[in-house]
Coordinates of C-alpha atoms and ligand atoms in Angstrom, one line a residue:
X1 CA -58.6 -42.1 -90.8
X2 CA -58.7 -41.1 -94.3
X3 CA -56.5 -42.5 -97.1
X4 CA -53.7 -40.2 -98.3
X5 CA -53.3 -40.1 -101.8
X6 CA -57.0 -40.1 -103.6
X7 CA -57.5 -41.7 -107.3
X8 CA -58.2 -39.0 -109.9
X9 CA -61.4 -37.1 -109.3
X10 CA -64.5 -37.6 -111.9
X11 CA -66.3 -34.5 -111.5
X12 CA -68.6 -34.9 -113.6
X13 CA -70.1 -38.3 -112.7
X14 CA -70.4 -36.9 -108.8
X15 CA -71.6 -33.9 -109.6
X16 CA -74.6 -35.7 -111.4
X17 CA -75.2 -37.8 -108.6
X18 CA -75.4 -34.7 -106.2
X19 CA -77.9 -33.0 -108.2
X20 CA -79.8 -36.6 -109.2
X21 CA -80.2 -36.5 -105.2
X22 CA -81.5 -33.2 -104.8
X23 CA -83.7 -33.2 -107.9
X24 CA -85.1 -36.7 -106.9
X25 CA -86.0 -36.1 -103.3
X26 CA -83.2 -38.0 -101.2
X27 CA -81.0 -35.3 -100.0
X28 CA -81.0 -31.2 -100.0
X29 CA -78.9 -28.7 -98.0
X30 CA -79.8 -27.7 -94.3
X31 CA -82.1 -24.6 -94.5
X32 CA -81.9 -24.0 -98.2
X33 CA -83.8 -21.4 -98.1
X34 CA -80.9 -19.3 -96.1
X35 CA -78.4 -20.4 -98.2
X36 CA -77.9 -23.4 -96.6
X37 CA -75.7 -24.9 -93.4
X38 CA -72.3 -25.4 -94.6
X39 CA -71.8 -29.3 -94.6
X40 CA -75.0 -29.9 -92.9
X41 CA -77.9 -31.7 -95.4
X42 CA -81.5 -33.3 -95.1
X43 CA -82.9 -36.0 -96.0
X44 CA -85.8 -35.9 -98.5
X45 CA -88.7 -38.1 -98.9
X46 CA -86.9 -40.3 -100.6
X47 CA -83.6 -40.3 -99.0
X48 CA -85.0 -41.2 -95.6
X49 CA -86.6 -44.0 -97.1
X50 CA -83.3 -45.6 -98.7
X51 CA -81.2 -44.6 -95.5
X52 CA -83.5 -46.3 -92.9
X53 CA -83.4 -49.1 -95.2
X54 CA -79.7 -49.2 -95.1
X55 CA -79.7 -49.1 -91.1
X56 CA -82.0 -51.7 -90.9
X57 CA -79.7 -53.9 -92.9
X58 CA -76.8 -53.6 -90.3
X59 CA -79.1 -53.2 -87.7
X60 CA -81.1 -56.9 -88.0
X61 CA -77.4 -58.0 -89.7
X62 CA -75.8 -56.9 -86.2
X63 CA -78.1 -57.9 -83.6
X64 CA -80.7 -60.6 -85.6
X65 CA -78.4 -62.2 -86.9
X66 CA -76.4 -63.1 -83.7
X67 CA -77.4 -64.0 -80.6
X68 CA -75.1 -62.4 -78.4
X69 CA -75.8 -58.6 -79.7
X70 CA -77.9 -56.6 -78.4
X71 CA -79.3 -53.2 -79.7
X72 CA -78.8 -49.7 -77.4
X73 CA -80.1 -46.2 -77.9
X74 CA -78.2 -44.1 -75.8
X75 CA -78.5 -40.1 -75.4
X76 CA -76.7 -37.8 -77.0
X77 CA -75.5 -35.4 -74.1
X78 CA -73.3 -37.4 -72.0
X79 CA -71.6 -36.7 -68.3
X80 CA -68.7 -34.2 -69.8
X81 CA -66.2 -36.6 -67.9
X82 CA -67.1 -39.0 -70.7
X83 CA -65.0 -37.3 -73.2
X84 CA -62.1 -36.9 -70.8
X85 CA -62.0 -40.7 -70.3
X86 CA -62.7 -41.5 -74.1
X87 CA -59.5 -38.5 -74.5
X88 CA -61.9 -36.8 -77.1
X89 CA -61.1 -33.9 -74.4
X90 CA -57.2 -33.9 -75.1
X91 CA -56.5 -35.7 -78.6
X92 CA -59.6 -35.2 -80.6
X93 CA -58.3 -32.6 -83.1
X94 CA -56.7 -31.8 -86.6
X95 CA -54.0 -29.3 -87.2
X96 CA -55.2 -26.2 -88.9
X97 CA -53.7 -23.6 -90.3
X98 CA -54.6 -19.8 -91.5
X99 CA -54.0 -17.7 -94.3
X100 CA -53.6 -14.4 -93.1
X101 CA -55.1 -12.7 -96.4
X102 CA -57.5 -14.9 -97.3
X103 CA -58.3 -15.3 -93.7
X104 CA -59.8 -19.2 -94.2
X105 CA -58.8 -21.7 -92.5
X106 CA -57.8 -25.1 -93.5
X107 CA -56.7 -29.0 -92.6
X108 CA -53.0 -28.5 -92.7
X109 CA -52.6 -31.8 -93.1
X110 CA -55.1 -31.9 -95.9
X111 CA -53.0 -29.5 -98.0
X112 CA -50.4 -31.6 -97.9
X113 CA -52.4 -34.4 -99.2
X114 CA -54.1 -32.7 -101.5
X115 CA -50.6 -31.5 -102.8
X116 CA -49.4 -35.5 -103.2
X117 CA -52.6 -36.1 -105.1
X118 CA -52.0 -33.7 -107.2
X119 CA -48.3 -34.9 -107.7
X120 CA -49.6 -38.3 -108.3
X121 CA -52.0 -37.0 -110.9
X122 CA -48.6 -35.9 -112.8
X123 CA -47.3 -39.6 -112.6
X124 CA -45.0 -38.6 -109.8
X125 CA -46.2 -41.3 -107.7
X126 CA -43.0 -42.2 -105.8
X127 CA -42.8 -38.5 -105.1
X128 CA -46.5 -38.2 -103.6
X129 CA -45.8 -40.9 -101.6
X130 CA -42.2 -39.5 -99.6
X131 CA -44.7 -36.6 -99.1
X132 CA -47.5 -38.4 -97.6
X133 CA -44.6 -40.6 -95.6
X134 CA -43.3 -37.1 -94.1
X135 CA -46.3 -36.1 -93.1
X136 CA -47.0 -39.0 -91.5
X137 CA -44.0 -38.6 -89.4
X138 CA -44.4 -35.0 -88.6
X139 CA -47.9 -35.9 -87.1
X140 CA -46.9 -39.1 -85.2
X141 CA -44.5 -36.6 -83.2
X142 CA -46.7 -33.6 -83.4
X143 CA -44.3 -31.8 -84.7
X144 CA -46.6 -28.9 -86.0
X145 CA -43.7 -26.6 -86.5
X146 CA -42.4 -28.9 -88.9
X147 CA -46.2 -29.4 -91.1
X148 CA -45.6 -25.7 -91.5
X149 CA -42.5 -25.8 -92.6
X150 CA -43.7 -28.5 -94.8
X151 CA -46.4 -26.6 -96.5
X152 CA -44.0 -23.8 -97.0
X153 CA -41.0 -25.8 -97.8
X154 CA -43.9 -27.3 -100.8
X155 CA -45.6 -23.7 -101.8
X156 CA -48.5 -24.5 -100.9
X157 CA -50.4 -21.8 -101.7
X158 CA -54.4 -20.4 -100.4
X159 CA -56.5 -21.3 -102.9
X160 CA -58.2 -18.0 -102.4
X161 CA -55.5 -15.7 -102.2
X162 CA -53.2 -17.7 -103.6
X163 CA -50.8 -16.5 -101.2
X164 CA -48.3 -18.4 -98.7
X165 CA -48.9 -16.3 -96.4
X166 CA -49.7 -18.7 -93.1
X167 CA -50.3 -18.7 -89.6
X168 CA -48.6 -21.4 -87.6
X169 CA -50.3 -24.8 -87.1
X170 CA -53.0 -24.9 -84.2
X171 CA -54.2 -27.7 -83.0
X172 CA -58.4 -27.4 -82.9
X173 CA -60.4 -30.1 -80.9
X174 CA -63.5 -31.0 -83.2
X175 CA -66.2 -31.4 -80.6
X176 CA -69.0 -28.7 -80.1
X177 CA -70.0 -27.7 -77.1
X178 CA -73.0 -26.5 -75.6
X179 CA -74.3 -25.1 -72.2
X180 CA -76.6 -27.3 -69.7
X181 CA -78.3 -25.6 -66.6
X182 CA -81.1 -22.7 -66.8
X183 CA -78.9 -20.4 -65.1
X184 CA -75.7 -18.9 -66.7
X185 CA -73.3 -19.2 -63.3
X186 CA -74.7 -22.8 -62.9
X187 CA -74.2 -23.7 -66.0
X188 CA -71.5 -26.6 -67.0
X189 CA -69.9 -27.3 -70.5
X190 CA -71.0 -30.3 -71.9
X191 CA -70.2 -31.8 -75.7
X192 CA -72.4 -33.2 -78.6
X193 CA -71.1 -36.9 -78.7
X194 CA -68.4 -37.1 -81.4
X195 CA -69.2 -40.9 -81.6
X196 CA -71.9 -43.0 -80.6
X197 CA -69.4 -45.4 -78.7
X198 CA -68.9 -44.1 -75.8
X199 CA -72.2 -44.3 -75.2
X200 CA -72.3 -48.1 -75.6
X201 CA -68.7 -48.5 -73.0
X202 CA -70.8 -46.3 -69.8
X203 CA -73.6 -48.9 -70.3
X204 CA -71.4 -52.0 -70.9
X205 CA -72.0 -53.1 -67.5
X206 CA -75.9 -51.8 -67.4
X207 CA -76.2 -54.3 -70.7
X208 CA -74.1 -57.1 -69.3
X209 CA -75.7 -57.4 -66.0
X210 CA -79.6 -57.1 -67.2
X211 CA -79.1 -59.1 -70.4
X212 CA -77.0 -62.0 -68.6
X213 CA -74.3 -61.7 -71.3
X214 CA -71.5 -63.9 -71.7
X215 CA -68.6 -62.9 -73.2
X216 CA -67.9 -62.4 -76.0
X217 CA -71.0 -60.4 -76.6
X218 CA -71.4 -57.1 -78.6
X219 CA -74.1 -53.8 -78.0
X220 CA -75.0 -52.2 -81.4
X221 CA -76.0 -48.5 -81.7
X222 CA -77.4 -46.4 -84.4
X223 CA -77.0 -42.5 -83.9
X224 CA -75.7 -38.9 -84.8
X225 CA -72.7 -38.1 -84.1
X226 CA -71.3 -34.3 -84.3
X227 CA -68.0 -33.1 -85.4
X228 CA -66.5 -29.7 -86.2
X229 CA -65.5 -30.5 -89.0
X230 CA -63.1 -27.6 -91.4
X231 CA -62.6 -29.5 -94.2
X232 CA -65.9 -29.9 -95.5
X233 CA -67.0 -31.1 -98.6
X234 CA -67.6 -33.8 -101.2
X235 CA -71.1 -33.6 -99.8
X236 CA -72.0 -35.6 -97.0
X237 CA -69.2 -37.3 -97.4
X238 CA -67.6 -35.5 -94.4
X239 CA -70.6 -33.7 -92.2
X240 CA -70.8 -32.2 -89.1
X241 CA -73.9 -33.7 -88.5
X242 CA -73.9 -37.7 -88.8
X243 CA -75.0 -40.5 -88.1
X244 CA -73.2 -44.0 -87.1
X245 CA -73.8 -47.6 -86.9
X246 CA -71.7 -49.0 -84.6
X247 CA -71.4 -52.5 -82.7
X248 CA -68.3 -52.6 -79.6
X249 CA -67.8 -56.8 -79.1
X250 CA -66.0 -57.7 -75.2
X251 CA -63.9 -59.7 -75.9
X252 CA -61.2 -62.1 -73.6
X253 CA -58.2 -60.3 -73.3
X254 CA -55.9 -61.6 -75.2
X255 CA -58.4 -63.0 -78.0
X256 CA -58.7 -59.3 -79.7
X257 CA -56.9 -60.0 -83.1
X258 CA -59.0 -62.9 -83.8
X259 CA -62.3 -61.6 -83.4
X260 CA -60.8 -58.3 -85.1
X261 CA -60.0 -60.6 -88.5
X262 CA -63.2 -62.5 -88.2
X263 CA -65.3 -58.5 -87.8
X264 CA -63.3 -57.4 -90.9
X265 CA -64.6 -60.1 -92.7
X266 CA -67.9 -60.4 -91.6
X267 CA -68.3 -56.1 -92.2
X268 CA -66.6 -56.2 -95.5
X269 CA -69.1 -59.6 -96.6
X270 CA -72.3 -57.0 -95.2
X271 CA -71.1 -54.2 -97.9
X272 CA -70.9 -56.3 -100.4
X273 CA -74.5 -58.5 -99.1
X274 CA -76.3 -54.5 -99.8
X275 CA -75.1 -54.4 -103.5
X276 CA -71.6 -53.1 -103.5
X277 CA -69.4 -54.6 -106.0
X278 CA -66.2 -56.5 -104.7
X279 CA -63.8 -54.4 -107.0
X280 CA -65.1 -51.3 -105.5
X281 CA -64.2 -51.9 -102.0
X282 CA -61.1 -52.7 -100.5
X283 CA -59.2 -52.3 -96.6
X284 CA -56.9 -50.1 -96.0
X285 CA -54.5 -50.5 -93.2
X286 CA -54.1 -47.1 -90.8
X287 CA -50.5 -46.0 -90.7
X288 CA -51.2 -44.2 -87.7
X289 CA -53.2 -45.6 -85.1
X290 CA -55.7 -43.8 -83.0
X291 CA -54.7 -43.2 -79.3
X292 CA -56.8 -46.4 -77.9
X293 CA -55.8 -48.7 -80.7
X294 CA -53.8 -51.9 -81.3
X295 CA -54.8 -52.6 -84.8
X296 CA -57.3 -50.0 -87.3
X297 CA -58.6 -50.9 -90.9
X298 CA -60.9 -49.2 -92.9
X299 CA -63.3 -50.3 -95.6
X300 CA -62.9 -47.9 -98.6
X301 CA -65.3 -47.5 -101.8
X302 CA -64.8 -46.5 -104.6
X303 CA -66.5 -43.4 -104.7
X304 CA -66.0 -40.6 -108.0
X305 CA -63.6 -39.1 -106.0
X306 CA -61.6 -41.8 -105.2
X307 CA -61.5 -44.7 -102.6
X308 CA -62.5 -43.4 -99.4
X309 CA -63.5 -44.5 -96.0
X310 CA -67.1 -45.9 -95.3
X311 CA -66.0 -47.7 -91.7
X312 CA -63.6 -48.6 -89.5
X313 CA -62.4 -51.5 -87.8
X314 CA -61.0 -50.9 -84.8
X315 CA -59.1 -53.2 -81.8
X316 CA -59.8 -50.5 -79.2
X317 CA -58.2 -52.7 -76.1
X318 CA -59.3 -52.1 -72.8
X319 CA -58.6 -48.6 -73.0
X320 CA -62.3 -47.2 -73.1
X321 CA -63.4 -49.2 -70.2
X322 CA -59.7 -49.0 -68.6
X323 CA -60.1 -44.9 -68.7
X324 CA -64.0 -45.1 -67.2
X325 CA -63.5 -47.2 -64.8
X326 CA -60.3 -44.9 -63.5
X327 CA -62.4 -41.9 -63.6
X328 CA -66.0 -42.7 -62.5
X329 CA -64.0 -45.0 -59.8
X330 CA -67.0 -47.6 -60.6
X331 CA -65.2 -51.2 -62.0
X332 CA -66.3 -52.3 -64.9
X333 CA -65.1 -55.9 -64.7
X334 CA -66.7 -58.6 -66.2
X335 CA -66.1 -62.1 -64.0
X336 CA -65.6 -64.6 -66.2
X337 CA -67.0 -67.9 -65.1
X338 CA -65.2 -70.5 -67.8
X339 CA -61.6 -69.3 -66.5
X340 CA -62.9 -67.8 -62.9
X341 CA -61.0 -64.7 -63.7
X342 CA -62.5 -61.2 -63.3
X343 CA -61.2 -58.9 -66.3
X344 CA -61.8 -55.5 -68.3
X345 CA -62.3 -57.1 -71.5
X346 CA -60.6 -55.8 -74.8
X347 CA -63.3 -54.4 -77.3
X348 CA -63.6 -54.5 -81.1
X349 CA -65.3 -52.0 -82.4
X350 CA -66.7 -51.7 -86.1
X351 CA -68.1 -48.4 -87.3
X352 CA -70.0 -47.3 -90.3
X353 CA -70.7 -44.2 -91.3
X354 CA -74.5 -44.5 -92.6
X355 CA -74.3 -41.3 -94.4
X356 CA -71.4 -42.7 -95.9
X357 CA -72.8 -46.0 -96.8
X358 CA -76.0 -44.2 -98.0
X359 CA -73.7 -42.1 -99.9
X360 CA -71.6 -45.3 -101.3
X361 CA -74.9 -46.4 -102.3
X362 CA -76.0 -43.9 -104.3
X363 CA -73.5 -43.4 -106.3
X364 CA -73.1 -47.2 -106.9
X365 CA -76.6 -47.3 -108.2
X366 CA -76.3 -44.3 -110.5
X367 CA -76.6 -46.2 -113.8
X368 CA -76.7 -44.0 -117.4
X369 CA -77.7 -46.5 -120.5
X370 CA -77.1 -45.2 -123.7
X371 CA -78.7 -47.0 -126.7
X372 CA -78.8 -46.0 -130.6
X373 CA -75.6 -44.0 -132.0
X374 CA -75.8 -40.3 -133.3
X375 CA -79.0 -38.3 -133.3
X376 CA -80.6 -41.7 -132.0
X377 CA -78.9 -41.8 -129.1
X378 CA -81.3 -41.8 -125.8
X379 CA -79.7 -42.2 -122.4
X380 CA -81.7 -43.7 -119.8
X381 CA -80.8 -42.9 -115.9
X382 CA -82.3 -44.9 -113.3
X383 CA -80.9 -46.1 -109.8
X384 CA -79.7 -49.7 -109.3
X385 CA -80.3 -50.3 -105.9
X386 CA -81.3 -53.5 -104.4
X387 CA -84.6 -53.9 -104.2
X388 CA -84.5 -54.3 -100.1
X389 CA -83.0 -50.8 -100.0
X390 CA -85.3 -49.2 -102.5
X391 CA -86.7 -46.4 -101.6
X392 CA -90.6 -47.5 -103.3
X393 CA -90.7 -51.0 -103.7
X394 CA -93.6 -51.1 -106.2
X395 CA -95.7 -48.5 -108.4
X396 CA -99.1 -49.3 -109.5
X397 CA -99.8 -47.2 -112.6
X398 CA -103.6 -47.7 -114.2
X399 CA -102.7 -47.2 -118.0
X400 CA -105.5 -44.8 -118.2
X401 CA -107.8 -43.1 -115.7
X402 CA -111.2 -44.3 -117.6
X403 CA -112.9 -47.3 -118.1
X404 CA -112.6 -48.7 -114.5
X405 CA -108.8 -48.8 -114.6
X406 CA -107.8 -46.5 -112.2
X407 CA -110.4 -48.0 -109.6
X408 CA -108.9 -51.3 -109.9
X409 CA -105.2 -49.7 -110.0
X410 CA -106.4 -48.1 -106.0
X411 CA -107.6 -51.6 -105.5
X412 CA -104.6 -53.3 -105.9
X413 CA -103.0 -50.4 -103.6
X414 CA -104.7 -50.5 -101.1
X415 CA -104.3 -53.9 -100.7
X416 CA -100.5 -54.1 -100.4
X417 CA -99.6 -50.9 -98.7
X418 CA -99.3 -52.7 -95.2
X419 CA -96.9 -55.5 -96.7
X420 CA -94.8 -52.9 -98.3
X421 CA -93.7 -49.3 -99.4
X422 CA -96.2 -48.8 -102.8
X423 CA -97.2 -45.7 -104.4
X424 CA -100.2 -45.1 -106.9
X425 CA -99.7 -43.2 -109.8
X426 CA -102.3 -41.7 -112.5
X427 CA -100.9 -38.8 -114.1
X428 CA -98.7 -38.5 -117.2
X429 CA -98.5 -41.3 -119.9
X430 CA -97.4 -44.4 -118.3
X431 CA -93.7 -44.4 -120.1
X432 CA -93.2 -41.1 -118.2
X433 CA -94.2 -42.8 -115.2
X434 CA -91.8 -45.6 -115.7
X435 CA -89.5 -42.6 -115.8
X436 CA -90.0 -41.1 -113.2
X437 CA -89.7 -44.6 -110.8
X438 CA -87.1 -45.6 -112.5
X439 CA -85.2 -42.1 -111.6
X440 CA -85.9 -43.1 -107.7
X441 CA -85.0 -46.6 -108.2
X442 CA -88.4 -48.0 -107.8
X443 CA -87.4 -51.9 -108.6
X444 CA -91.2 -52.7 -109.9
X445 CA -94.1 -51.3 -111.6
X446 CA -97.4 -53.0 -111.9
X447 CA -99.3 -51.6 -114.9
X448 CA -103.2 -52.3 -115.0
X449 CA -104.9 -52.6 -118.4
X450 CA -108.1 -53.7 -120.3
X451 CA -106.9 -56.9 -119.8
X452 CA -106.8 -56.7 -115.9
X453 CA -110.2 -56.1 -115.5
X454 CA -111.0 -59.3 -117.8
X455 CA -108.7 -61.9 -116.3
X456 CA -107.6 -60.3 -112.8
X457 CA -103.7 -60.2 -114.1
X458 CA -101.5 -57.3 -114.6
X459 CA -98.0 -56.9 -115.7
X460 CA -94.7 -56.4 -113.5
X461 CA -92.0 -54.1 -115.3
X462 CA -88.6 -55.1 -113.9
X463 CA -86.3 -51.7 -113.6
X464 CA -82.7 -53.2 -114.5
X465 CA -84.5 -54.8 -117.7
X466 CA -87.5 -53.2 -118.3
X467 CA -88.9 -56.7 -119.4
X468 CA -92.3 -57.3 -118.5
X469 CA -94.6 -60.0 -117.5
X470 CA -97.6 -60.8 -117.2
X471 CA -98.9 -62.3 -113.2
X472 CA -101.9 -62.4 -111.3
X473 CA -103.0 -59.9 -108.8
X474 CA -102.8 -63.2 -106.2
X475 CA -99.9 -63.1 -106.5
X476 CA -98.4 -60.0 -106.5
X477 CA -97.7 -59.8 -102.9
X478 CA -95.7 -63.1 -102.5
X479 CA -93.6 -62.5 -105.8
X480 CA -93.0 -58.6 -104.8
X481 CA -92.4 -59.6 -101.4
X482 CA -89.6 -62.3 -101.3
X483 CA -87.5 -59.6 -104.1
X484 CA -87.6 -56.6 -101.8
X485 CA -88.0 -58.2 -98.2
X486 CA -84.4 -57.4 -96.0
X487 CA -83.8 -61.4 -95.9
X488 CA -82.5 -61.5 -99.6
X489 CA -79.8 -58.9 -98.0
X490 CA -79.6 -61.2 -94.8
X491 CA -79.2 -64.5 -95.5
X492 CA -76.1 -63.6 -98.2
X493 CA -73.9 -63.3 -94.5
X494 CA -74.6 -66.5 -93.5
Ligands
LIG501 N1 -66.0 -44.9 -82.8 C1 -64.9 -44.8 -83.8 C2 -65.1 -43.8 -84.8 O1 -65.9 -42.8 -84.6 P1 -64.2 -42.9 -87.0 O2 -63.2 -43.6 -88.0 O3 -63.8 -41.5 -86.6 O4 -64.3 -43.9 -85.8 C3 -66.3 -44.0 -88.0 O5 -65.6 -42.8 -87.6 C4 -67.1 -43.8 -89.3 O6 -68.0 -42.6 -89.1 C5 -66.3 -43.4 -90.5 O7 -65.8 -44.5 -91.2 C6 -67.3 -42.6 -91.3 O8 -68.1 -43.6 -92.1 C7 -68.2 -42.0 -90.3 N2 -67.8 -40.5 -90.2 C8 -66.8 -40.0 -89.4 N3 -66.8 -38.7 -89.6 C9 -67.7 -38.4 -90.4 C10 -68.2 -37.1 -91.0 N4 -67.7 -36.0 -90.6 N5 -69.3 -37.1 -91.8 C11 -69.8 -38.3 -92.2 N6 -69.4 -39.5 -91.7 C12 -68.4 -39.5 -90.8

């Protein structure tokens, strides 16, 4: 659930990072060459590098780290009846609204926010926030009549026609939906998973019984997730393609808020462990909670455009398993040998958006460093990310093809590239070079020289600093390796 009133929008800085990602290789639009996918994006060369290393910090954080979780993949088509258990069928939808001239469509309730950001912008804050309060309470009793008559009552216009001319508010269930069978009349409706969850609560049992788990255990998942989404923008911030990283923990009825403070904690500590400054994170409460909740946070960065959900925190009771276990007719108790009780247990679930934390990260690490004053000044960009999530870990650069140097440089390459991701690089002067990995966030650069070839030592030139030293080849691969090896991300949880 997104926060209602944003901070004021820097433009600029985002739309720098946007085009830093495309120009650099970590993210470009679905099917460029068509014009794109609306809210649909690839990940480049160097993108995918940076985002599996971001899953494979929650995913060895999650399941490494603890012994009881355990790691699923589950599919992405799932019996239909899923969805009506989950209530994804009946409840999973925003309120949209028309304008007849324009003929787009849009988030009613996002107008309205938009509108209380804009009043707060102004310095009416107490104003933006009776707005945001009414809306709240217009959705909590699905009074849709009355969010029209609130967008009205505001005039809120289309930004396209600029018009209030509207349509009534509709509600419109976000799932896709696709057709299964190879023959029309046999063919049955079935849904592209709108979260990777439910996919963890129809194999809780499976899990339980096979891995001998006691509660309380947890299942961790990383996978896409698809959601019609209307409002869609602020780049992949809101997709309809996605992927999450999710972990449901069974829990003893009863013992839910505990283990929901102690996830909060623990999720918000792993955010922080990848790079992300305390003061650009905080939690933020949900005013309205989700149909199978008892308690809902969210982790919000700091993004340009305001603080903004990256996960959620959920106490999801026992409604999940409650709702399968009424509709597949198949119990999914867990007997509980410490109090001989058999019980559905309550589930807390955390969920992160990796897209979103990819996204978080990104624009975290965009650093501009301006030195010298007037027609002096030179700004340097480069991307601070922690040298575990780095896309390249290390760049060997010969200073010069000739004289033997770049035959040593390849060397030196080719022994490292199975401890880590290293590139070789001969072309351009070796400052451009430093450039260029600095523009991808490549944390170290080796340069080999004259010297090299004399006393078998090169030099290491630190990104954040660009102070160099002088090491030996030997030991290169210790030195490199304990900076950019996932346990420096790790062991900051425990
Ligand atoms: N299973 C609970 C669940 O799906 P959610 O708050 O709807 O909860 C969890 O989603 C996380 O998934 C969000 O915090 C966000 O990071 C990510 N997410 C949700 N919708 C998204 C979208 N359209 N594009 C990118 N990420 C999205």
């Amino acid at each position: 659930m997104e926060n209602k009133v944003s901070a004021p929008v820097d433009n600029n800085v985002f739309k720098k990072v946007v085009s830093h990602a495309k120009e650099y290789g970590f993210v470009f639009p679905s099917s460029e060459i068509y014009d794109g996918l609306q809210a649909v994006y690839d990940y480049g060369q160097n993108g995918v590098e940076l985002k599996n290393n971001i899953k494979q910090a929650w995913y060895k954080a999650m399941t490494q780290l603890h012994d009881n979780i355990v790691g699923l993949d589950a599919a992405i088509f799932m019996h239909p009846l899923t969805w009506k258990a989950s209530g994804h069928i009946d409840n999973f939808s925003d309120p949209m609204i028309d304008n007849k001239d324009s003929q787009k469509r849009y988030r009613a309730d996002v107008l309205i926010e938009e509108r209380a950001a804009e009043m707060e912008g102004k310095g009416l804050v107490e104003e933006a926030k009776v707005l945001v309060q009414k809306l709240a309470r217009l959705l909590e009793a699905e009074d849709l009549k009355g969010v029209q008559e609130l967008i009205i009552n505001e005039k809120i216009v289309c930004p396209v026609s600029k018009t209030a001319n509207w349509t009534e508010v509709r509600q419109f269930n976000l799932m896709f939906s696709t057709q299964v069978g190879s023959v029309a009349e046999d063919a049955s409706t079935i849904y592209l998973r709108p979260e990777t969850a439910q996919g963890i609560f129809v194999n809780f049992l499976n899990v339980q019984k096979t891995g001998r788990m006691k509660i309380p255990f947890g299942i961790a998942q990383i996978g896409k997730a698809f959601r019609n989404e209307i409002v869609a923008r602020q780049f992949t911030f809101r997709m309809r393609e996605f992927e999450q990283m999710e972990m449901q923990f069974f829990v003893r009825p009863g013992e839910e808020m505990k283990w929901y403070n102690s996830w909060k904690e623990a999720r918000m500590k792993w955010h922080q462990a990848i790079g992300i400054p305390a003061s650009k994170l905080k939690f933020h409460d949900h005013e309205k909670l989700a149909h199978y909740a008892n308690a809902a946070v969210d982790i919000e960065f700091e993004f340009p455009f305001g603080f903004k959900e990256i996960e959620g925190i959920h106490s999801r009771t026992d409604f999940d398993l409650k709702s399968h276990q009424e509709l597949s007719k198949k119990k999914q108790q867990y007997f509980d040998p410490e109090i001989n009780q058999n019980y559905i247990p309550f589930v807390v679930e955390t969920s992160v958006g990796a897209d979103r934390s990819f996204l978080a990260v990104l624009c975290n690490a965009f650093t501009e460093e301006t030195t010298g004053e007037g027609e002096d000044a030179k700004t340097r960009t480069y991307l601070k990310l922690h040298p575990a999530l780095a896309p390249v870990k290390l760049a060997i650069l010969p200073l010069m093809k000739k004289d033997g140097l770049a035959e040593k440089a390849r060397e030196i390459y080719e022994s490292l590239k199975f401890d880590f991701n290293v590139t070789y690089e001969e072309k351009d002067a070796i400052g451009k070079r430093y450039t260029r990995n600095d523009l991808i966030g490549t944390p170290f650069c080796v340069a080999v020289d004259h010297q090299t070839l004399e006393d078998n030592t090169v030099t290491i030139r630190h990104r954040d600093t660009m102070e160099q030293e002088r090491v030996p080849i030997a030991a290169l691969r210790e030195k490199i390796g304990e900076a950019v090896s996932l346990k420096r991300i790790l062991e900051k949880l425990m």
